[in-house]
Each structure stands twice: as structure tokens, then as C-alpha cells.
Amino acid sequence: MGSSVRILFFAQVRECVGQSDLTVDLSDIVAGGQEESKASTTEQLRDYIESKYPKMQALRDSYIFSINQEYAKPGEVHELHPGDESGVARVQQRWFAEKAVATGSVDWDAISNIVQSDNGKRELASLKNTMMELERAVGSVSQTMAEPDWATYKSQLDASIVDKFEKAYKSMKIPEYEDKEIKNVAERFKAIVDQAEKISAESKKRVEAIMIELEQIDKQKKQLKTATIDEELAKDPELAKEIDETNEKNSFLVS
């Protein structure tokens, strides 16, 4: 049975291929699907995508890959492994995506180990999916665009009119994106993690206390199995005295 990777398509790439995601067997990505022992790479994935979606050939020099939410630099070749998630986006989206979602990596496995209850794990999985969808949504937005080829327009149209458009274009100031939404989510997420860590620490202390109590109970049970009446009375002089007094008042000797 082959191993697969999931491919996510963003923005213009998604419009070009007509779908948002695709699951592909690694053996199909390798040329001809015959070299299963050979590792699949992002370059072979590029060839696979362009053969499956011919319209992507027009974007060949303007889109890049991400592997498990880490962007690969243009020209870099990375190996693909079973279970990897690869994103495909236009190059101009990279800067904005990196700036907008720069909330720091999250160690989901470590957090999952802290959360013990089934309900807590379900909530954590839901939060993880929400964070990933938010990152993907932000990553699909383009902040920068290639500047128009003014020289070409001037050679084909009235240069004075094109000059006005060029001046107006260059005078525009695009406001910098403020990632308040992601910041708020990150703050709420940190609060949840802090609370989970506090609950975990308290639980560990309680478990340790219970273990000590169980050890004491087990020790007492073992002592009861071998204890004699004399030993127990020796531990409680008042009870021994009371029994002796009772025996003196009530003689059990038969005359």
C-alpha cells in the first residue's frame, strides 16, 4: 500500500486548479510511478501538478511550496515523506503570510501530554484545527503585487495618461496589516495552556499524596495480618487498663 501526502492550494493557485486540496500517493509523484524506492521531491511534485493541471505551467516561475507549514525558498528542493502536508502558493503571498502568522511554533504533542481528559483532548484538537485554518486563510491573502510594466503601456497607449496612472499608483500607501485577530487567539491559547499546566501540576501533587496514603494503608494491612492482641494492647495502655479492670470486676471462673 502506497503512502500519501496532502497538497493544499491557496488563492490564485486554488482558482487555477479548481480545488482547495488533493491527496496523492508518493509513488505517483515519482516520474512514471515506477520508482517507489526513490524519494519523492518538491520538484517532482511540481512536475506532477503541472501535468495534472496544465494551467499551472503558466505559473511555474511564480509559485512556491511549503512543507508542513514551513515555506521552502525558491529553488530549494525538499524530500517528501508519508503524511507530509504541502502548500502551494504564489510567491508574492509569502511575505504577508510569514508576517501575519508569525505567532511562534506550537508543540501540540507536548500540550496533548499535559491534557489528560478525553474532553480536553477533543477541545485541544479543535483548537489546533482552528489555528491551522486561520494560518491557511491568512496565508492565502496577497499583500504585494508585481508593479505594472509602465514602459510597455506607454509604448502602446498615450504616454501622458499612463504617466498619470503611474504617479497615482506610486503615491498609494497600502496600510500595514495588523494581525490583531491572530494575536488575540494566541493570547487566549496561551491562557488555556497555562491553565492546563497548572491543573496538571496540581494533579501530579494529588497523585503523589494518594500514592503515599495507599502505601501507608498497605503497610497497615500487612501489620494487621501478623499483629497479636498483646502487641495491640501495648500500643494502647488505656485500653489495656480498661480491659484488666473489667476482668477483675467480672470473674469468668466457675466455682
PDB file of C-alpha atoms in Angstrom:
ATOM      1  CA  MET A   1       0.000   0.000   0.000  1.00  0.00           C
ATOM      2  CA  GLY A   2       1.441   3.386  -1.019  1.00  0.00           C
ATOM      3  CA  SER A   3       1.975   6.322   1.295  1.00  0.00           C
ATOM      4  CA  SER A   4       0.351   9.640   0.562  1.00  0.00           C
ATOM      5  CA  VAL A   5       0.831  13.378   1.077  1.00  0.00           C
ATOM      6  CA  ARG A   6      -1.781  16.092   1.209  1.00  0.00           C
ATOM      7  CA  ILE A   7      -1.456  19.139  -1.051  1.00  0.00           C
ATOM      8  CA  LEU A   8      -3.192  22.418  -0.193  1.00  0.00           C
ATOM      9  CA  PHE A   9      -3.833  25.020  -2.910  1.00  0.00           C
ATOM     10  CA  PHE A  10      -4.128  28.697  -1.965  1.00  0.00           C
ATOM     11  CA  ALA A  11      -5.722  31.771  -3.605  1.00  0.00           C
ATOM     12  CA  GLN A  12      -4.827  32.092  -7.319  1.00  0.00           C
ATOM     13  CA  VAL A  13      -3.339  28.586  -7.394  1.00  0.00           C
ATOM     14  CA  ARG A  14      -6.611  27.219  -5.998  1.00  0.00           C
ATOM     15  CA  GLU A  15      -8.562  29.054  -8.695  1.00  0.00           C
ATOM     16  CA  CYS A  16      -6.201  27.689 -11.335  1.00  0.00           C
ATOM     17  CA  VAL A  17      -6.560  24.021 -10.343  1.00  0.00           C
ATOM     18  CA  GLY A  18     -10.238  24.290  -9.374  1.00  0.00           C
ATOM     19  CA  GLN A  19      -9.946  22.708  -5.912  1.00  0.00           C
ATOM     20  CA  SER A  20      -8.572  23.500  -2.455  1.00  0.00           C
ATOM     21  CA  ASP A  21      -6.705  20.283  -1.699  1.00  0.00           C
ATOM     22  CA  LEU A  22      -5.544  16.958  -3.123  1.00  0.00           C
ATOM     23  CA  THR A  23      -4.236  13.705  -1.638  1.00  0.00           C
ATOM     24  CA  VAL A  24      -1.564  11.980  -3.747  1.00  0.00           C
ATOM     25  CA  ASP A  25       0.346   8.726  -3.355  1.00  0.00           C
ATOM     26  CA  LEU A  26       4.093   9.304  -3.224  1.00  0.00           C
ATOM     27  CA  SER A  27       4.707   6.625  -5.849  1.00  0.00           C
ATOM     28  CA  ASP A  28       2.563   8.622  -8.305  1.00  0.00           C
ATOM     29  CA  ILE A  29       4.696  11.732  -7.796  1.00  0.00           C
ATOM     30  CA  VAL A  30       7.909   9.932  -8.776  1.00  0.00           C
ATOM     31  CA  ALA A  31       8.277  10.003 -12.561  1.00  0.00           C
ATOM     32  CA  GLY A  32       6.077   7.291 -14.090  1.00  0.00           C
ATOM     33  CA  GLY A  33       5.108   5.913 -10.687  1.00  0.00           C
ATOM     34  CA  GLN A  34       7.657   3.112 -11.121  1.00  0.00           C
ATOM     35  CA  GLU A  35      10.469   4.126  -8.765  1.00  0.00           C
ATOM     36  CA  GLU A  36       8.805   3.543  -5.419  1.00  0.00           C
ATOM     37  CA  SER A  37      12.140   3.153  -3.626  1.00  0.00           C
ATOM     38  CA  LYS A  38      13.277   6.581  -4.745  1.00  0.00           C
ATOM     39  CA  ALA A  39      12.324   9.543  -2.535  1.00  0.00           C
ATOM     40  CA  SER A  40       9.793  11.970  -3.968  1.00  0.00           C
ATOM     41  CA  THR A  41      10.786  15.656  -4.020  1.00  0.00           C
ATOM     42  CA  THR A  42       9.078  19.018  -4.380  1.00  0.00           C
ATOM     43  CA  GLU A  43      10.449  19.304  -7.925  1.00  0.00           C
ATOM     44  CA  GLN A  44       8.766  16.030  -8.873  1.00  0.00           C
ATOM     45  CA  LEU A  45       5.629  17.300  -7.146  1.00  0.00           C
ATOM     46  CA  ARG A  46       5.839  20.429  -9.301  1.00  0.00           C
ATOM     47  CA  ASP A  47       6.035  18.294 -12.464  1.00  0.00           C
ATOM     48  CA  TYR A  48       3.149  16.135 -11.231  1.00  0.00           C
ATOM     49  CA  ILE A  49       0.926  19.166 -10.549  1.00  0.00           C
ATOM     50  CA  GLU A  50       1.678  20.772 -13.909  1.00  0.00           C
ATOM     51  CA  SER A  51       0.965  17.524 -15.751  1.00  0.00           C
ATOM     52  CA  LYS A  52      -2.329  17.099 -13.895  1.00  0.00           C
ATOM     53  CA  TYR A  53      -3.263  20.789 -14.166  1.00  0.00           C
ATOM     54  CA  PRO A  54      -1.756  22.212 -17.416  1.00  0.00           C
ATOM     55  CA  LYS A  55      -2.837  25.760 -16.489  1.00  0.00           C
ATOM     56  CA  MET A  56      -0.223  25.673 -13.700  1.00  0.00           C
ATOM     57  CA  GLN A  57       2.544  25.687 -16.318  1.00  0.00           C
ATOM     58  CA  ALA A  58       1.894  29.395 -16.828  1.00  0.00           C
ATOM     59  CA  LEU A  59       2.655  29.982 -13.134  1.00  0.00           C
ATOM     60  CA  ARG A  60       5.746  27.754 -12.995  1.00  0.00           C
ATOM     61  CA  ASP A  61       8.177  30.515 -12.006  1.00  0.00           C
ATOM     62  CA  SER A  62       5.798  32.294  -9.644  1.00  0.00           C
ATOM     63  CA  TYR A  63       4.674  29.724  -7.068  1.00  0.00           C
ATOM     64  CA  ILE A  64       6.448  28.035  -4.173  1.00  0.00           C
ATOM     65  CA  PHE A  65       5.853  25.142  -1.791  1.00  0.00           C
ATOM     66  CA  SER A  66       5.548  24.818   1.939  1.00  0.00           C
ATOM     67  CA  ILE A  67       6.219  21.543   3.743  1.00  0.00           C
ATOM     68  CA  ASN A  68       4.286  21.066   6.993  1.00  0.00           C
ATOM     69  CA  GLN A  69       3.678  24.845   7.227  1.00  0.00           C
ATOM     70  CA  GLU A  70       7.354  25.745   6.644  1.00  0.00           C
ATOM     71  CA  TYR A  71       7.951  27.689   3.422  1.00  0.00           C
ATOM     72  CA  ALA A  72      10.708  26.467   1.106  1.00  0.00           C
ATOM     73  CA  LYS A  73      12.856  29.110  -0.515  1.00  0.00           C
ATOM     74  CA  PRO A  74      12.510  29.424  -4.305  1.00  0.00           C
ATOM     75  CA  GLY A  75      14.814  26.912  -5.955  1.00  0.00           C
ATOM     76  CA  GLU A  76      15.138  24.696  -2.884  1.00  0.00           C
ATOM     77  CA  VAL A  77      14.341  21.006  -3.326  1.00  0.00           C
ATOM     78  CA  HIS A  78      12.913  19.067  -0.382  1.00  0.00           C
ATOM     79  CA  GLU A  79      12.103  15.397   0.038  1.00  0.00           C
ATOM     80  CA  LEU A  80       8.501  14.419   0.712  1.00  0.00           C
ATOM     81  CA  HIS A  81       7.616  11.839   3.351  1.00  0.00           C
ATOM     82  CA  PRO A  82       4.426   9.902   4.128  1.00  0.00           C
ATOM     83  CA  GLY A  83       1.916  12.102   5.928  1.00  0.00           C
ATOM     84  CA  ASP A  84       3.533  15.405   4.866  1.00  0.00           C
ATOM     85  CA  GLU A  85       1.307  18.378   4.111  1.00  0.00           C
ATOM     86  CA  SER A  86       2.458  20.585   1.254  1.00  0.00           C
ATOM     87  CA  GLY A  87       1.065  24.012   0.434  1.00  0.00           C
ATOM     88  CA  VAL A  88       1.241  25.669  -2.996  1.00  0.00           C
ATOM     89  CA  ALA A  89       1.020  29.475  -3.224  1.00  0.00           C
ATOM     90  CA  ARG A  90       2.102  32.385  -5.384  1.00  0.00           C
ATOM     91  CA  VAL A  91       5.485  33.867  -4.441  1.00  0.00           C
ATOM     92  CA  GLN A  92       4.077  37.321  -3.614  1.00  0.00           C
ATOM     93  CA  GLN A  93       1.974  35.826  -0.816  1.00  0.00           C
ATOM     94  CA  ARG A  94       4.982  34.569   1.142  1.00  0.00           C
ATOM     95  CA  TRP A  95       5.998  37.810   2.873  1.00  0.00           C
ATOM     96  CA  PHE A  96       2.500  38.574   4.091  1.00  0.00           C
ATOM     97  CA  ALA A  97       1.843  35.022   5.242  1.00  0.00           C
ATOM     98  CA  GLU A  98       5.075  34.870   7.236  1.00  0.00           C
ATOM     99  CA  LYS A  99       4.476  38.255   8.870  1.00  0.00           C
ATOM    100  CA  ALA A 100       0.809  37.672   9.631  1.00  0.00           C
ATOM    101  CA  VAL A 101       1.125  34.236  11.197  1.00  0.00           C
ATOM    102  CA  ALA A 102       4.443  34.734  13.000  1.00  0.00           C
ATOM    103  CA  THR A 103       2.995  33.580  16.330  1.00  0.00           C
ATOM    104  CA  GLY A 104       5.749  31.038  17.052  1.00  0.00           C
ATOM    105  CA  SER A 105       5.679  27.293  16.636  1.00  0.00           C
ATOM    106  CA  VAL A 106       3.370  25.305  18.895  1.00  0.00           C
ATOM    107  CA  ASP A 107       4.382  21.944  20.339  1.00  0.00           C
ATOM    108  CA  TRP A 108       0.980  20.273  20.070  1.00  0.00           C
ATOM    109  CA  ASP A 109       2.314  16.893  21.238  1.00  0.00           C
ATOM    110  CA  ALA A 110       3.707  18.387  24.440  1.00  0.00           C
ATOM    111  CA  ILE A 111       0.420  20.133  25.163  1.00  0.00           C
ATOM    112  CA  SER A 112      -1.530  16.953  24.435  1.00  0.00           C
ATOM    113  CA  ASN A 113       0.560  15.140  27.048  1.00  0.00           C
ATOM    114  CA  ILE A 114      -0.450  17.739  29.626  1.00  0.00           C
ATOM    115  CA  VAL A 115      -4.170  17.451  28.869  1.00  0.00           C
ATOM    116  CA  GLN A 116      -5.426  14.179  30.364  1.00  0.00           C
ATOM    117  CA  SER A 117      -9.218  14.102  29.905  1.00  0.00           C
ATOM    118  CA  ASP A 118     -10.874  12.934  26.683  1.00  0.00           C
ATOM    119  CA  ASN A 119     -12.960  16.103  26.551  1.00  0.00           C
ATOM    120  CA  GLY A 120      -9.828  18.218  26.968  1.00  0.00           C
ATOM    121  CA  LYS A 121      -8.075  16.378  24.146  1.00  0.00           C
ATOM    122  CA  ARG A 122     -11.095  16.929  21.892  1.00  0.00           C
ATOM    123  CA  GLU A 123     -11.066  20.646  22.699  1.00  0.00           C
ATOM    124  CA  LEU A 124      -7.314  20.772  22.028  1.00  0.00           C
ATOM    125  CA  ALA A 125      -7.763  19.057  18.644  1.00  0.00           C
ATOM    126  CA  SER A 126     -10.494  21.553  17.767  1.00  0.00           C
ATOM    127  CA  LEU A 127      -8.251  24.466  18.772  1.00  0.00           C
ATOM    128  CA  LYS A 128      -5.374  23.050  16.712  1.00  0.00           C
ATOM    129  CA  ASN A 129      -7.589  22.774  13.623  1.00  0.00           C
ATOM    130  CA  THR A 130      -8.875  26.315  14.150  1.00  0.00           C
ATOM    131  CA  MET A 131      -5.333  27.704  14.412  1.00  0.00           C
ATOM    132  CA  MET A 132      -4.214  25.848  11.286  1.00  0.00           C
ATOM    133  CA  GLU A 133      -7.255  27.012   9.288  1.00  0.00           C
ATOM    134  CA  LEU A 134      -6.609  30.578  10.421  1.00  0.00           C
ATOM    135  CA  GLU A 135      -2.974  30.374   9.326  1.00  0.00           C
ATOM    136  CA  ARG A 136      -4.002  28.947   5.960  1.00  0.00           C
ATOM    137  CA  ALA A 137      -6.632  31.635   5.465  1.00  0.00           C
ATOM    138  CA  VAL A 138      -4.147  34.407   6.238  1.00  0.00           C
ATOM    139  CA  GLY A 139      -1.525  32.725   4.068  1.00  0.00           C
ATOM    140  CA  SER A 140      -3.896  32.775   1.113  1.00  0.00           C
ATOM    141  CA  VAL A 141      -4.083  36.602   1.122  1.00  0.00           C
ATOM    142  CA  SER A 142      -1.652  38.532  -1.018  1.00  0.00           C
ATOM    143  CA  GLN A 143      -0.010  41.665   0.387  1.00  0.00           C
ATOM    144  CA  THR A 144       2.238  42.654  -2.531  1.00  0.00           C
ATOM    145  CA  MET A 145       1.735  42.673  -6.282  1.00  0.00           C
ATOM    146  CA  ALA A 146       4.154  42.965  -9.170  1.00  0.00           C
ATOM    147  CA  GLU A 147       4.411  46.564 -10.401  1.00  0.00           C
ATOM    148  CA  PRO A 148       2.822  47.156 -13.833  1.00  0.00           C
ATOM    149  CA  ASP A 149       5.126  47.315 -16.852  1.00  0.00           C
ATOM    150  CA  TRP A 150       4.757  51.050 -17.402  1.00  0.00           C
ATOM    151  CA  ALA A 151       7.158  51.137 -20.351  1.00  0.00           C
ATOM    152  CA  THR A 152       5.040  48.658 -22.289  1.00  0.00           C
ATOM    153  CA  TYR A 153       1.861  50.583 -21.568  1.00  0.00           C
ATOM    154  CA  LYS A 154       3.496  53.846 -22.636  1.00  0.00           C
ATOM    155  CA  SER A 155       4.583  52.288 -25.936  1.00  0.00           C
ATOM    156  CA  GLN A 156       1.036  51.158 -26.682  1.00  0.00           C
ATOM    157  CA  LEU A 157      -1.064  53.973 -25.165  1.00  0.00           C
ATOM    158  CA  ASP A 158      -0.955  57.713 -24.637  1.00  0.00           C
ATOM    159  CA  ALA A 159       2.209  58.157 -22.555  1.00  0.00           C
ATOM    160  CA  SER A 160       0.850  61.233 -20.734  1.00  0.00           C
ATOM    161  CA  ILE A 161      -2.168  59.295 -19.476  1.00  0.00           C
ATOM    162  CA  VAL A 162      -0.013  56.351 -18.429  1.00  0.00           C
ATOM    163  CA  ASP A 163       2.261  58.811 -16.574  1.00  0.00           C
ATOM    164  CA  LYS A 164      -0.724  59.972 -14.518  1.00  0.00           C
ATOM    165  CA  PHE A 165      -1.664  56.400 -13.660  1.00  0.00           C
ATOM    166  CA  GLU A 166       1.939  55.600 -12.755  1.00  0.00           C
ATOM    167  CA  LYS A 167       2.173  58.640 -10.496  1.00  0.00           C
ATOM    168  CA  ALA A 168      -1.108  57.786  -8.792  1.00  0.00           C
ATOM    169  CA  TYR A 169      -0.062  54.167  -8.393  1.00  0.00           C
ATOM    170  CA  LYS A 170       3.249  55.030  -6.768  1.00  0.00           C
ATOM    171  CA  SER A 171       1.625  57.579  -4.457  1.00  0.00           C
ATOM    172  CA  MET A 172      -0.665  54.966  -2.937  1.00  0.00           C
ATOM    173  CA  LYS A 173       0.282  53.693   0.508  1.00  0.00           C
ATOM    174  CA  ILE A 174      -1.060  50.298   1.464  1.00  0.00           C
ATOM    175  CA  PRO A 175      -1.621  50.169   5.235  1.00  0.00           C
ATOM    176  CA  GLU A 176       0.404  47.563   7.058  1.00  0.00           C
ATOM    177  CA  TYR A 177      -1.608  44.568   8.141  1.00  0.00           C
ATOM    178  CA  GLU A 178      -2.155  44.376  11.903  1.00  0.00           C
ATOM    179  CA  ASP A 179      -2.605  40.775  12.961  1.00  0.00           C
ATOM    180  CA  LYS A 180      -4.874  41.588  15.937  1.00  0.00           C
ATOM    181  CA  GLU A 181      -7.046  38.523  15.377  1.00  0.00           C
ATOM    182  CA  ILE A 182      -4.131  36.108  15.464  1.00  0.00           C
ATOM    183  CA  LYS A 183      -2.601  37.932  18.429  1.00  0.00           C
ATOM    184  CA  ASN A 184      -5.878  37.650  20.360  1.00  0.00           C
ATOM    185  CA  VAL A 185      -6.173  33.951  19.535  1.00  0.00           C
ATOM    186  CA  ALA A 186      -2.549  33.382  20.567  1.00  0.00           C
ATOM    187  CA  GLU A 187      -3.163  35.148  23.901  1.00  0.00           C
ATOM    188  CA  ARG A 188      -6.283  33.082  24.590  1.00  0.00           C
ATOM    189  CA  PHE A 189      -4.438  29.944  23.602  1.00  0.00           C
ATOM    190  CA  LYS A 190      -1.566  30.783  25.969  1.00  0.00           C
ATOM    191  CA  ALA A 191      -4.055  31.275  28.800  1.00  0.00           C
ATOM    192  CA  ILE A 192      -5.526  27.834  28.081  1.00  0.00           C
ATOM    193  CA  VAL A 193      -2.060  26.252  28.052  1.00  0.00           C
ATOM    194  CA  ASP A 194      -1.128  27.986  31.321  1.00  0.00           C
ATOM    195  CA  GLN A 195      -4.318  26.727  32.924  1.00  0.00           C
ATOM    196  CA  ALA A 196      -3.682  23.213  31.626  1.00  0.00           C
ATOM    197  CA  GLU A 197      -0.156  23.259  33.049  1.00  0.00           C
ATOM    198  CA  LYS A 198      -1.471  24.462  36.434  1.00  0.00           C
ATOM    199  CA  ILE A 199      -4.118  21.741  36.538  1.00  0.00           C
ATOM    200  CA  SER A 200      -1.510  19.173  35.528  1.00  0.00           C
ATOM    201  CA  ALA A 201       0.857  20.266  38.319  1.00  0.00           C
ATOM    202  CA  GLU A 202      -1.936  20.129  40.907  1.00  0.00           C
ATOM    203  CA  SER A 203      -2.986  16.702  39.648  1.00  0.00           C
ATOM    204  CA  LYS A 204       0.565  15.377  39.983  1.00  0.00           C
ATOM    205  CA  LYS A 205       0.748  16.605  43.577  1.00  0.00           C
ATOM    206  CA  ARG A 206      -2.589  14.963  44.398  1.00  0.00           C
ATOM    207  CA  VAL A 207      -1.484  11.710  42.764  1.00  0.00           C
ATOM    208  CA  GLU A 208       1.711  11.724  44.828  1.00  0.00           C
ATOM    209  CA  ALA A 209      -0.287  12.287  48.041  1.00  0.00           C
ATOM    210  CA  ILE A 210      -2.694   9.455  47.169  1.00  0.00           C
ATOM    211  CA  MET A 211       0.213   7.105  46.451  1.00  0.00           C
ATOM    212  CA  ILE A 212       1.686   7.850  49.902  1.00  0.00           C
ATOM    213  CA  GLU A 213      -1.706   7.165  51.522  1.00  0.00           C
ATOM    214  CA  LEU A 214      -2.021   3.873  49.637  1.00  0.00           C
ATOM    215  CA  GLU A 215       1.445   2.808  50.767  1.00  0.00           C
ATOM    216  CA  GLN A 216       0.510   3.548  54.385  1.00  0.00           C
ATOM    217  CA  ILE A 217      -2.742   1.584  54.076  1.00  0.00           C
ATOM    218  CA  ASP A 218      -0.905  -1.365  52.526  1.00  0.00           C
ATOM    219  CA  LYS A 219       1.649  -1.268  55.346  1.00  0.00           C
ATOM    220  CA  GLN A 220      -1.121  -1.253  57.951  1.00  0.00           C
ATOM    221  CA  LYS A 221      -2.863  -4.185  56.269  1.00  0.00           C
ATOM    222  CA  LYS A 222       0.333  -6.229  56.402  1.00  0.00           C
ATOM    223  CA  GLN A 223       0.821  -5.370  60.073  1.00  0.00           C
ATOM    224  CA  LEU A 224      -2.749  -6.427  60.934  1.00  0.00           C
ATOM    225  CA  LYS A 225      -2.155  -9.873  59.439  1.00  0.00           C
ATOM    226  CA  THR A 226       0.704 -10.605  61.856  1.00  0.00           C
ATOM    227  CA  ALA A 227      -0.264  -8.492  64.876  1.00  0.00           C
ATOM    228  CA  THR A 228      -1.167 -10.133  68.237  1.00  0.00           C
ATOM    229  CA  ILE A 229      -3.572  -8.921  70.902  1.00  0.00           C
ATOM    230  CA  ASP A 230      -0.705  -8.235  73.287  1.00  0.00           C
ATOM    231  CA  GLU A 231       1.040  -6.068  70.672  1.00  0.00           C
ATOM    232  CA  GLU A 232      -2.104  -4.053  70.018  1.00  0.00           C
ATOM    233  CA  LEU A 233      -2.765  -3.586  73.758  1.00  0.00           C
ATOM    234  CA  ALA A 234       0.835  -2.496  74.229  1.00  0.00           C
ATOM    235  CA  LYS A 235       0.186   0.315  71.769  1.00  0.00           C
ATOM    236  CA  ASP A 236      -2.869   1.457  73.732  1.00  0.00           C
ATOM    237  CA  PRO A 237      -2.177   1.320  77.529  1.00  0.00           C
ATOM    238  CA  GLU A 238      -5.518   2.936  78.384  1.00  0.00           C
ATOM    239  CA  LEU A 239      -7.442   0.230  76.548  1.00  0.00           C
ATOM    240  CA  ALA A 240      -5.308  -2.488  78.232  1.00  0.00           C
ATOM    241  CA  LYS A 241      -6.037  -0.984  81.671  1.00  0.00           C
ATOM    242  CA  GLU A 242      -9.756  -0.826  80.918  1.00  0.00           C
ATOM    243  CA  ILE A 243      -9.814  -4.485  79.913  1.00  0.00           C
ATOM    244  CA  ASP A 244      -7.913  -5.535  83.051  1.00  0.00           C
ATOM    245  CA  GLU A 245     -10.350  -3.629  85.276  1.00  0.00           C
ATOM    246  CA  THR A 246     -13.295  -5.225  83.533  1.00  0.00           C
ATOM    247  CA  ASN A 247     -11.820  -8.688  84.002  1.00  0.00           C
ATOM    248  CA  GLU A 248     -11.315  -8.065  87.726  1.00  0.00           C
ATOM    249  CA  LYS A 249     -14.948  -6.999  88.179  1.00  0.00           C
ATOM    250  CA  ASN A 250     -16.350  -9.847  86.165  1.00  0.00           C
ATOM    251  CA  SER A 251     -14.746 -13.131  87.028  1.00  0.00           C
ATOM    252  CA  PHE A 252     -15.287 -15.872  84.479  1.00  0.00           C
ATOM    253  CA  LEU A 253     -14.090 -18.650  86.819  1.00  0.00           C
ATOM    254  CA  VAL A 254     -16.672 -21.304  87.560  1.00  0.00           C
ATOM    255  CA  SER A 255     -16.801 -22.424  91.223  1.00  0.00           C
TER     256      SER A 255
END
